PDB file of C-alpha atoms in Angstrom:
ATOM      1  CA  MET S   6      43.989 -84.702  76.623  1.00  0.00           C
ATOM      2  CA  ASN S   7      40.026 -86.093  76.320  1.00  0.00           C
ATOM      3  CA  ALA S   8      38.466 -82.610  76.429  1.00  0.00           C
ATOM      4  CA  LEU S   9      39.404 -79.445  74.567  1.00  0.00           C
ATOM      5  CA  PRO S  10      38.471 -76.148  76.246  1.00  0.00           C
ATOM      6  CA  LEU S  11      37.024 -74.133  73.220  1.00  0.00           C
ATOM      7  CA  ILE S  12      36.211 -70.396  72.795  1.00  0.00           C
ATOM      8  CA  TYR S  13      34.382 -69.381  69.954  1.00  0.00           C
ATOM      9  CA  GLY S  14      32.423 -66.471  68.137  1.00  0.00           C
ATOM     10  CA  PHE S  15      30.315 -65.914  65.279  1.00  0.00           C
ATOM     11  CA  ARG S  16      27.775 -63.114  63.920  1.00  0.00           C
ATOM     12  CA  GLU S  17      24.526 -64.086  62.586  1.00  0.00           C
ATOM     13  CA  LEU S  18      21.679 -61.943  60.763  1.00  0.00           C
ATOM     14  CA  VAL S  19      18.406 -63.420  61.959  1.00  0.00           C
ATOM     15  CA  ALA S  20      14.782 -62.281  60.528  1.00  0.00           C
ATOM     16  CA  GLY S  21      11.691 -62.048  62.812  1.00  0.00           C
ATOM     17  CA  ALA S  22       8.496 -60.786  62.588  1.00  0.00           C
ATOM     18  CA  GLY S  23       8.958 -57.283  61.153  1.00  0.00           C
ATOM     19  CA  PHE S  24      12.434 -56.981  62.270  1.00  0.00           C
ATOM     20  CA  VAL S  25      15.930 -58.139  61.188  1.00  0.00           C
ATOM     21  CA  ALA S  26      18.493 -58.555  63.998  1.00  0.00           C
ATOM     22  CA  GLY S  27      22.327 -58.806  64.242  1.00  0.00           C
ATOM     23  CA  VAL S  28      23.225 -61.255  66.449  1.00  0.00           C
ATOM     24  CA  THR S  29      26.589 -61.629  68.208  1.00  0.00           C
ATOM     25  CA  VAL S  30      27.352 -64.749  69.952  1.00  0.00           C
ATOM     26  CA  ASP S  31      30.442 -65.407  72.145  1.00  0.00           C
ATOM     27  CA  GLY S  32      30.772 -68.982  73.898  1.00  0.00           C
ATOM     28  CA  LEU S  33      32.472 -71.669  75.575  1.00  0.00           C
ATOM     29  CA  ALA S  34      32.215 -75.028  74.692  1.00  0.00           C
ATOM     30  CA  LEU S  35      33.921 -78.479  75.706  1.00  0.00           C
ATOM     31  CA  VAL S  36      34.958 -80.619  72.583  1.00  0.00           C
ATOM     32  CA  LYS S  37      34.916 -84.385  73.745  1.00  0.00           C
ATOM     33  CA  LYS S  38      35.660 -87.605  71.592  1.00  0.00           C
ATOM     34  CA  ASP S  39      33.185 -90.094  72.386  1.00  0.00           C
ATOM     35  CA  GLU S  40      32.959 -93.781  71.006  1.00  0.00           C
ATOM     36  CA  ASP S  41      30.181 -92.120  68.339  1.00  0.00           C
ATOM     37  CA  GLY S  42      32.360 -89.556  67.312  1.00  0.00           C
ATOM     38  CA  TRP S  43      33.046 -85.958  68.578  1.00  0.00           C
ATOM     39  CA  TRP S  44      30.972 -83.762  70.453  1.00  0.00           C
ATOM     40  CA  ILE S  45      30.677 -80.142  71.017  1.00  0.00           C
ATOM     41  CA  TYR S  46      29.039 -79.464  74.322  1.00  0.00           C
ATOM     42  CA  GLY S  47      28.090 -75.686  75.156  1.00  0.00           C
ATOM     43  CA  VAL S  48      29.380 -74.647  78.394  1.00  0.00           C
ATOM     44  CA  GLN S  49      28.061 -71.092  78.175  1.00  0.00           C
ATOM     45  CA  PRO S  50      25.726 -70.429  76.155  1.00  0.00           C
ATOM     46  CA  GLY S  51      24.862 -74.237  77.832  1.00  0.00           C
ATOM     47  CA  GLY S  52      21.814 -75.424  76.257  1.00  0.00           C
ATOM     48  CA  ILE S  53      23.179 -76.632  72.827  1.00  0.00           C
ATOM     49  CA  ALA S  54      25.277 -79.869  71.603  1.00  0.00           C
ATOM     50  CA  GLU S  55      26.167 -81.223  68.425  1.00  0.00           C
ATOM     51  CA  ARG S  56      28.116 -84.345  67.355  1.00  0.00           C
ATOM     52  CA  GLY S  57      30.087 -85.057  64.261  1.00  0.00           C
ATOM     53  CA  ASP S  58      32.427 -87.509  63.094  1.00  0.00           C
ATOM     54  CA  THR S  59      35.335 -85.134  63.187  1.00  0.00           C
ATOM     55  CA  GLU S  60      35.968 -82.291  65.385  1.00  0.00           C
ATOM     56  CA  GLN S  61      35.605 -79.563  62.353  1.00  0.00           C
ATOM     57  CA  GLU S  62      32.372 -81.393  61.538  1.00  0.00           C
ATOM     58  CA  ALA S  63      30.866 -81.250  64.993  1.00  0.00           C
ATOM     59  CA  TYR S  64      32.066 -77.658  65.241  1.00  0.00           C
ATOM     60  CA  LEU S  65      30.170 -76.733  62.164  1.00  0.00           C
ATOM     61  CA  ARG S  66      27.044 -78.723  62.957  1.00  0.00           C
ATOM     62  CA  PHE S  67      27.257 -76.975  66.352  1.00  0.00           C
ATOM     63  CA  LYS S  68      26.974 -73.539  64.502  1.00  0.00           C
ATOM     64  CA  GLN S  69      24.586 -74.777  62.511  1.00  0.00           C
ATOM     65  CA  SER S  70      22.219 -75.798  65.173  1.00  0.00           C
ATOM     66  CA  PHE S  71      22.990 -72.691  66.725  1.00  0.00           C
ATOM     67  CA  ARG S  72      21.813 -70.629  63.950  1.00  0.00           C
ATOM     68  CA  GLU S  73      18.294 -72.841  63.897  1.00  0.00           C
ATOM     69  CA  VAL S  74      17.839 -72.126  67.787  1.00  0.00           C
ATOM     70  CA  LEU S  75      18.418 -68.351  66.971  1.00  0.00           C
ATOM     71  CA  ALA S  76      15.815 -68.932  64.121  1.00  0.00           C
ATOM     72  CA  ASP S  77      13.348 -70.738  66.342  1.00  0.00           C
ATOM     73  CA  SER S  78      13.667 -67.816  69.125  1.00  0.00           C
ATOM     74  CA  ALA S  79      12.720 -65.353  66.298  1.00  0.00           C
ATOM     75  CA  SER S  80       9.581 -67.353  65.286  1.00  0.00           C
ATOM     76  CA  LEU S  81       8.684 -67.976  69.047  1.00  0.00           C
ATOM     77  CA  TYR S  82       8.881 -64.456  69.980  1.00  0.00           C
ATOM     78  CA  PRO S  83       6.811 -61.882  68.217  1.00  0.00           C
ATOM     79  CA  THR S  84       8.751 -58.754  68.965  1.00  0.00           C
ATOM     80  CA  PHE S  85      12.411 -57.542  68.778  1.00  0.00           C
ATOM     81  CA  GLU S  86      12.421 -57.289  72.450  1.00  0.00           C
ATOM     82  CA  SER S  87      11.104 -60.479  73.273  1.00  0.00           C
ATOM     83  CA  PHE S  88      13.733 -61.852  70.773  1.00  0.00           C
ATOM     84  CA  ARG S  89      16.406 -60.386  72.474  1.00  0.00           C
ATOM     85  CA  SER S  90      15.338 -61.019  75.960  1.00  0.00           C
ATOM     86  CA  ASP S  91      15.463 -64.649  74.951  1.00  0.00           C
ATOM     87  CA  LEU S  92      18.735 -64.371  73.726  1.00  0.00           C
ATOM     88  CA  LEU S  93      20.141 -62.873  76.594  1.00  0.00           C
ATOM     89  CA  SER S  94      18.794 -65.697  78.846  1.00  0.00           C
ATOM     90  CA  MET S  95      20.228 -67.909  76.530  1.00  0.00           C
ATOM     91  CA  GLY S  96      23.643 -66.510  76.597  1.00  0.00           C
ATOM     92  CA  GLN S  97      23.658 -66.324  80.595  1.00  0.00           C
ATOM     93  CA  GLN S  98      22.910 -69.977  80.884  1.00  0.00           C
ATOM     94  CA  LEU S  99      25.896 -71.905  82.316  1.00  0.00           C
ATOM     95  CA  ASN S 100      26.281 -75.906  82.119  1.00  0.00           C
ATOM     96  CA  GLU S 101      27.804 -75.997  85.525  1.00  0.00           C
ATOM     97  CA  ALA S 102      28.903 -79.742  84.961  1.00  0.00           C
ATOM     98  CA  TRP S 103      30.470 -78.931  81.593  1.00  0.00           C
ATOM     99  CA  ALA S 104      32.055 -75.628  82.982  1.00  0.00           C
ATOM    100  CA  GLU S 105      33.986 -77.664  85.585  1.00  0.00           C
ATOM    101  CA  GLU S 106      35.236 -79.855  82.966  1.00  0.00           C
ATOM    102  CA  TRP S 107      36.053 -77.150  81.033  1.00  0.00           C
ATOM    103  CA  GLU S 108      38.055 -75.186  83.731  1.00  0.00           C
ATOM    104  CA  GLU S 109      39.778 -78.498  84.308  1.00  0.00           C
ATOM    105  CA  ALA S 110      40.999 -78.982  80.663  1.00  0.00           C
ATOM    106  CA  ARG S 111      42.179 -75.262  80.739  1.00  0.00           C
ATOM    107  CA  ALA S 112      44.064 -76.003  83.782  1.00  0.00           C
ATOM    108  CA  ALA S 113      45.524 -79.007  81.866  1.00  0.00           C
ATOM    109  CA  LEU S 114      46.713 -77.294  78.950  1.00  0.00           C
ATOM    110  CA  ARG S 115      48.298 -74.773  81.523  1.00  0.00           C
ATOM    111  CA  ALA S 116      50.450 -77.277  82.977  1.00  0.00           C
ATOM    112  CA  GLY S 117      51.657 -78.567  79.764  1.00  0.00           C
ATOM    113  CA  ALA S 118      49.106 -81.144  78.378  1.00  0.00           C
ATOM    114  CA  GLN S 119      49.477 -81.246  74.817  1.00  0.00           C
ATOM    115  CA  PRO S 120      46.213 -81.495  72.719  1.00  0.00           C
ATOM    116  CA  ASP S 121      45.784 -83.558  69.570  1.00  0.00           C
ATOM    117  CA  GLY S 122      43.350 -83.723  66.710  1.00  0.00           C
ATOM    118  CA  GLU S 123      41.898 -80.810  64.169  1.00  0.00           C
ATOM    119  CA  LEU S 124      41.632 -77.997  66.653  1.00  0.00           C
ATOM    120  CA  ALA S 125      44.932 -78.277  68.539  1.00  0.00           C
ATOM    121  CA  ASP S 126      46.390 -75.679  66.475  1.00  0.00           C
ATOM    122  CA  LEU S 127      44.155 -73.042  67.190  1.00  0.00           C
ATOM    123  CA  PRO S 128      45.286 -69.860  68.643  1.00  0.00           C
ATOM    124  CA  ARG S 129      45.615 -69.637  72.533  1.00  0.00           C
ATOM    125  CA  LYS S 130      43.812 -67.349  74.510  1.00  0.00           C
ATOM    126  CA  THR S 131      44.699 -66.714  78.105  1.00  0.00           C
ATOM    127  CA  GLY S 132      42.876 -64.519  80.737  1.00  0.00           C
ATOM    128  CA  PRO S 133      39.467 -63.712  80.826  1.00  0.00           C
ATOM    129  CA  VAL S 134      36.736 -64.227  78.224  1.00  0.00           C
ATOM    130  CA  HIS S 135      33.969 -62.497  77.112  1.00  0.00           C
ATOM    131  CA  VAL S 136      30.693 -64.906  77.068  1.00  0.00           C
ATOM    132  CA  GLY S 137      27.154 -63.878  75.931  1.00  0.00           C
ATOM    133  CA  ILE S 138      24.671 -63.048  73.160  1.00  0.00           C
ATOM    134  CA  ALA S 139      23.905 -59.835  71.939  1.00  0.00           C
ATOM    135  CA  ALA S 140      21.414 -58.438  69.475  1.00  0.00           C
ATOM    136  CA  VAL S 141      20.535 -55.225  67.808  1.00  0.00           C
ATOM    137  CA  GLU S 142      17.833 -54.169  65.770  1.00  0.00           C
ATOM    138  CA  LEU S 143      19.314 -53.232  62.136  1.00  0.00           C
ATOM    139  CA  GLN S 144      17.450 -50.163  60.738  1.00  0.00           C
ATOM    140  CA  PRO S 145      19.056 -50.451  58.179  1.00  0.00           C
ATOM    141  CA  ALA S 146      21.551 -53.263  57.947  1.00  0.00           C
ATOM    142  CA  THR S 147      24.738 -52.918  56.207  1.00  0.00           C
ATOM    143  CA  ALA S 148      27.337 -55.096  54.604  1.00  0.00           C
ATOM    144  CA  LYS S 149      29.453 -55.388  57.877  1.00  0.00           C
ATOM    145  CA  ASP S 150      26.515 -57.196  59.600  1.00  0.00           C
ATOM    146  CA  ASN S 151      26.839 -60.269  57.337  1.00  0.00           C
ATOM    147  CA  PRO S 152      27.030 -63.526  59.090  1.00  0.00           C
ATOM    148  CA  ALA S 153      30.959 -64.475  60.048  1.00  0.00           C
ATOM    149  CA  ASP S 154      32.939 -66.318  62.308  1.00  0.00           C
ATOM    150  CA  THR S 155      34.439 -63.718  64.781  1.00  0.00           C
ATOM    151  CA  HIS S 156      37.005 -65.847  66.525  1.00  0.00           C
ATOM    152  CA  GLN S 157      37.713 -69.610  67.374  1.00  0.00           C
ATOM    153  CA  ALA S 158      40.581 -70.326  70.126  1.00  0.00           C
ATOM    154  CA  VAL S 159      41.504 -72.721  72.752  1.00  0.00           C
ATOM    155  CA  ALA S 160      41.614 -71.490  76.187  1.00  0.00           C
ATOM    156  CA  ALA S 161      44.949 -71.790  77.973  1.00  0.00           C
TER     157      ALA S 161
ATOM    158  CA  MET E   9      22.764 -93.977  63.133  1.00  0.00           C
ATOM    159  CA  SER E  10      26.156 -93.697  65.352  1.00  0.00           C
ATOM    160  CA  PRO E  11      27.390 -96.723  66.920  1.00  0.00           C
ATOM    161  CA  GLY E  12      27.621 -94.842  70.539  1.00  0.00           C
ATOM    162  CA  GLY E  13      24.002 -95.712  71.153  1.00  0.00           C
ATOM    163  CA  ALA E  14      20.568 -93.708  71.071  1.00  0.00           C
ATOM    164  CA  VAL E  15      17.423 -93.866  72.909  1.00  0.00           C
ATOM    165  CA  LEU E  16      13.934 -93.240  71.880  1.00  0.00           C
ATOM    166  CA  LEU E  17      12.276 -89.854  71.971  1.00  0.00           C
ATOM    167  CA  THR E  18       9.491 -91.241  74.393  1.00  0.00           C
ATOM    168  CA  ASP E  19      11.890 -92.987  76.356  1.00  0.00           C
ATOM    169  CA  LEU E  20      13.651 -89.660  76.906  1.00  0.00           C
ATOM    170  CA  VAL E  21      10.352 -87.986  77.507  1.00  0.00           C
ATOM    171  CA  SER E  22       9.490 -90.684  80.099  1.00  0.00           C
ATOM    172  CA  MET E  23      12.717 -90.055  81.699  1.00  0.00           C
ATOM    173  CA  LEU E  24      12.489 -86.509  82.003  1.00  0.00           C
ATOM    174  CA  LYS E  25       8.845 -86.810  83.547  1.00  0.00           C
ATOM    175  CA  VAL E  26      10.320 -89.036  86.265  1.00  0.00           C
ATOM    176  CA  CYS E  27      13.535 -86.984  86.762  1.00  0.00           C
ATOM    177  CA  ALA E  28      12.510 -83.438  86.036  1.00  0.00           C
ATOM    178  CA  PRO E  29       9.060 -83.281  87.158  1.00  0.00           C
ATOM    179  CA  GLY E  30       6.969 -80.538  85.343  1.00  0.00           C
ATOM    180  CA  VAL E  31       9.346 -80.496  82.545  1.00  0.00           C
ATOM    181  CA  VAL E  32       7.967 -78.572  79.716  1.00  0.00           C
ATOM    182  CA  PHE E  33       8.665 -79.502  75.755  1.00  0.00           C
ATOM    183  CA  LEU E  34       8.177 -76.597  73.182  1.00  0.00           C
ATOM    184  CA  GLU E  35       8.395 -77.752  69.730  1.00  0.00           C
ATOM    185  CA  ALA E  36       9.894 -74.831  67.559  1.00  0.00           C
ATOM    186  CA  ASP E  37      10.354 -74.841  63.657  1.00  0.00           C
ATOM    187  CA  HIS E  38      13.788 -76.638  63.694  1.00  0.00           C
ATOM    188  CA  ARG E  39      13.910 -77.907  67.337  1.00  0.00           C
ATOM    189  CA  ILE E  40      12.454 -79.106  70.545  1.00  0.00           C
ATOM    190  CA  ARG E  41      13.049 -76.865  73.569  1.00  0.00           C
ATOM    191  CA  VAL E  42      13.191 -78.713  77.035  1.00  0.00           C
ATOM    192  CA  LEU E  43      12.219 -76.213  79.948  1.00  0.00           C
ATOM    193  CA  TRP E  44      12.515 -77.022  83.395  1.00  0.00           C
ATOM    194  CA  ARG E  45      13.376 -75.033  86.817  1.00  0.00           C
ATOM    195  CA  GLY E  46      14.948 -72.228  85.015  1.00  0.00           C
ATOM    196  CA  LYS E  47      16.820 -74.140  82.522  1.00  0.00           C
ATOM    197  CA  THR E  48      16.490 -74.592  78.783  1.00  0.00           C
ATOM    198  CA  TYR E  49      17.788 -77.172  76.334  1.00  0.00           C
ATOM    199  CA  TYR E  50      17.645 -75.706  72.894  1.00  0.00           C
ATOM    200  CA  ASN E  51      18.340 -78.346  70.286  1.00  0.00           C
ATOM    201  CA  LEU E  52      16.851 -81.538  70.835  1.00  0.00           C
ATOM    202  CA  PRO E  53      16.440 -82.859  67.372  1.00  0.00           C
ATOM    203  CA  THR E  54      12.720 -83.236  66.276  1.00  0.00           C
ATOM    204  CA  GLY E  55      13.901 -86.788  65.029  1.00  0.00           C
ATOM    205  CA  ALA E  56      15.705 -88.355  62.020  1.00  0.00           C
ATOM    206  CA  HIS E  57      14.896 -91.103  59.277  1.00  0.00           C
ATOM    207  CA  GLY E  58      11.350 -89.681  58.770  1.00  0.00           C
ATOM    208  CA  LYS E  59      10.046 -91.950  61.674  1.00  0.00           C
ATOM    209  CA  LYS E  60       7.146 -91.678  63.312  1.00  0.00           C
ATOM    210  CA  PRO E  61       6.661 -88.545  66.137  1.00  0.00           C
ATOM    211  CA  GLY E  62       8.007 -90.368  69.442  1.00  0.00           C
ATOM    212  CA  ARG E  63       9.827 -93.044  67.814  1.00  0.00           C
ATOM    213  CA  ALA E  64      12.888 -91.188  66.582  1.00  0.00           C
ATOM    214  CA  ASP E  65      16.324 -92.030  67.781  1.00  0.00           C
ATOM    215  CA  ILE E  66      18.173 -89.603  70.004  1.00  0.00           C
ATOM    216  CA  GLU E  67      21.795 -89.698  70.049  1.00  0.00           C
ATOM    217  CA  VAL E  68      22.832 -90.420  73.801  1.00  0.00           C
ATOM    218  CA  GLY E  69      25.243 -87.256  73.535  1.00  0.00           C
ATOM    219  CA  TYR E  70      21.955 -84.854  73.345  1.00  0.00           C
ATOM    220  CA  VAL E  71      20.734 -86.824  76.239  1.00  0.00           C
ATOM    221  CA  VAL E  72      23.843 -86.645  78.246  1.00  0.00           C
ATOM    222  CA  HIS E  73      23.980 -82.698  77.679  1.00  0.00           C
ATOM    223  CA  ILE E  74      20.413 -82.259  79.019  1.00  0.00           C
ATOM    224  CA  VAL E  75      21.029 -84.780  82.159  1.00  0.00           C
ATOM    225  CA  LYS E  76      23.948 -82.523  83.033  1.00  0.00           C
ATOM    226  CA  LEU E  77      22.362 -79.253  82.228  1.00  0.00           C
ATOM    227  CA  PHE E  78      19.563 -80.327  84.841  1.00  0.00           C
ATOM    228  CA  GLY E  79      21.731 -81.865  87.307  1.00  0.00           C
ATOM    229  CA  ILE E  80      19.593 -85.139  87.435  1.00  0.00           C
ATOM    230  CA  GLU E  81      22.288 -87.749  86.697  1.00  0.00           C
ATOM    231  CA  THR E  82      21.856 -90.153  89.236  1.00  0.00           C
ATOM    232  CA  CYS E  83      17.988 -90.564  88.378  1.00  0.00           C
ATOM    233  CA  ALA E  84      18.493 -90.464  84.548  1.00  0.00           C
ATOM    234  CA  ALA E  85      21.064 -93.318  84.878  1.00  0.00           C
ATOM    235  CA  GLU E  86      18.732 -95.380  86.768  1.00  0.00           C
ATOM    236  CA  GLN E  87      15.894 -94.754  84.248  1.00  0.00           C
ATOM    237  CA  LEU E  88      17.838 -95.026  80.903  1.00  0.00           C
ATOM    238  CA  PRO E  89      20.511 -97.909  81.235  1.00  0.00           C
ATOM    239  CA  ALA E  90      22.010 -96.591  77.731  1.00  0.00           C
ATOM    240  CA  LEU E  91      23.276 -93.468  79.991  1.00  0.00           C
ATOM    241  CA  LYS E  92      25.322 -95.593  82.680  1.00  0.00           C
ATOM    242  CA  ASN E  93      28.750 -95.781  80.854  1.00  0.00           C
ATOM    243  CA  LYS E  94      28.293 -92.131  79.462  1.00  0.00           C
ATOM    244  CA  LEU E  95      28.021 -90.180  82.579  1.00  0.00           C
ATOM    245  CA  PRO E  96      31.432 -89.433  83.742  1.00  0.00           C
ATOM    246  CA  ARG E  97      32.544 -90.554  87.183  1.00  0.00           C
ATOM    247  CA  ARG E  98      32.266 -87.829  89.349  1.00  0.00           C
ATOM    248  CA  THR E  99      28.426 -86.856  88.036  1.00  0.00           C
ATOM    249  CA  ALA E 100      27.669 -90.546  88.052  1.00  0.00           C
ATOM    250  CA  ALA E 101      28.282 -90.601  91.998  1.00  0.00           C
ATOM    251  CA  LYS E 102      26.238 -87.512  92.659  1.00  0.00           C
ATOM    252  CA  ALA E 103      23.071 -87.619  94.620  1.00  0.00           C
TER     253      ALA E 103
END
């Protein structure tokens, strides 16, 4: 297989002008190997991509970039509501071209294709997948709001 | 720099001005946002290796992602030869 349909999720704390937000990201991405390494292409949210020398490095860099994008949003938007609105738009954006390849890769797995590489052993998830970005203002924050990976799986 | 190829930020900007007229660049603290027709690419690197602004190398994968997000594959491949073998068969033929 030359593409892996990834499902991922993580939680992040983001501080803005006078607010602290808990952000939950649930997304789809396409993992592809190119001659220059591994790429994680965001399908939905569809506006982020990142590269690494290995799949795991690419994914770690993808999440790091995503965190920086969230921080950028907090710096660009001066209120929690405008910040939240930006994240909602970000979470709804679909990269249609990659979405088509993501579905093809999922269909290939269902047809019996065997993925290889570091992410091949991730749990398989079938059925509908929740996708989007949610933000809540934390007043006050608690320990359960701390950043964490919430899930990572291969769509099948 | 990765061996897979890179383009200068200035060349990427020139391509987008041709293929995505009206494109807007919004530089934030960490990344540059690229906005066009209701679509936003969020994580264009501001540049690597301490080069002068505009002379930074942008890895082709980022460019491919932007091009696919905006649906400007054919025009982009004409403007940036580095993309010609990077766009999948289906999209390279898209009008």
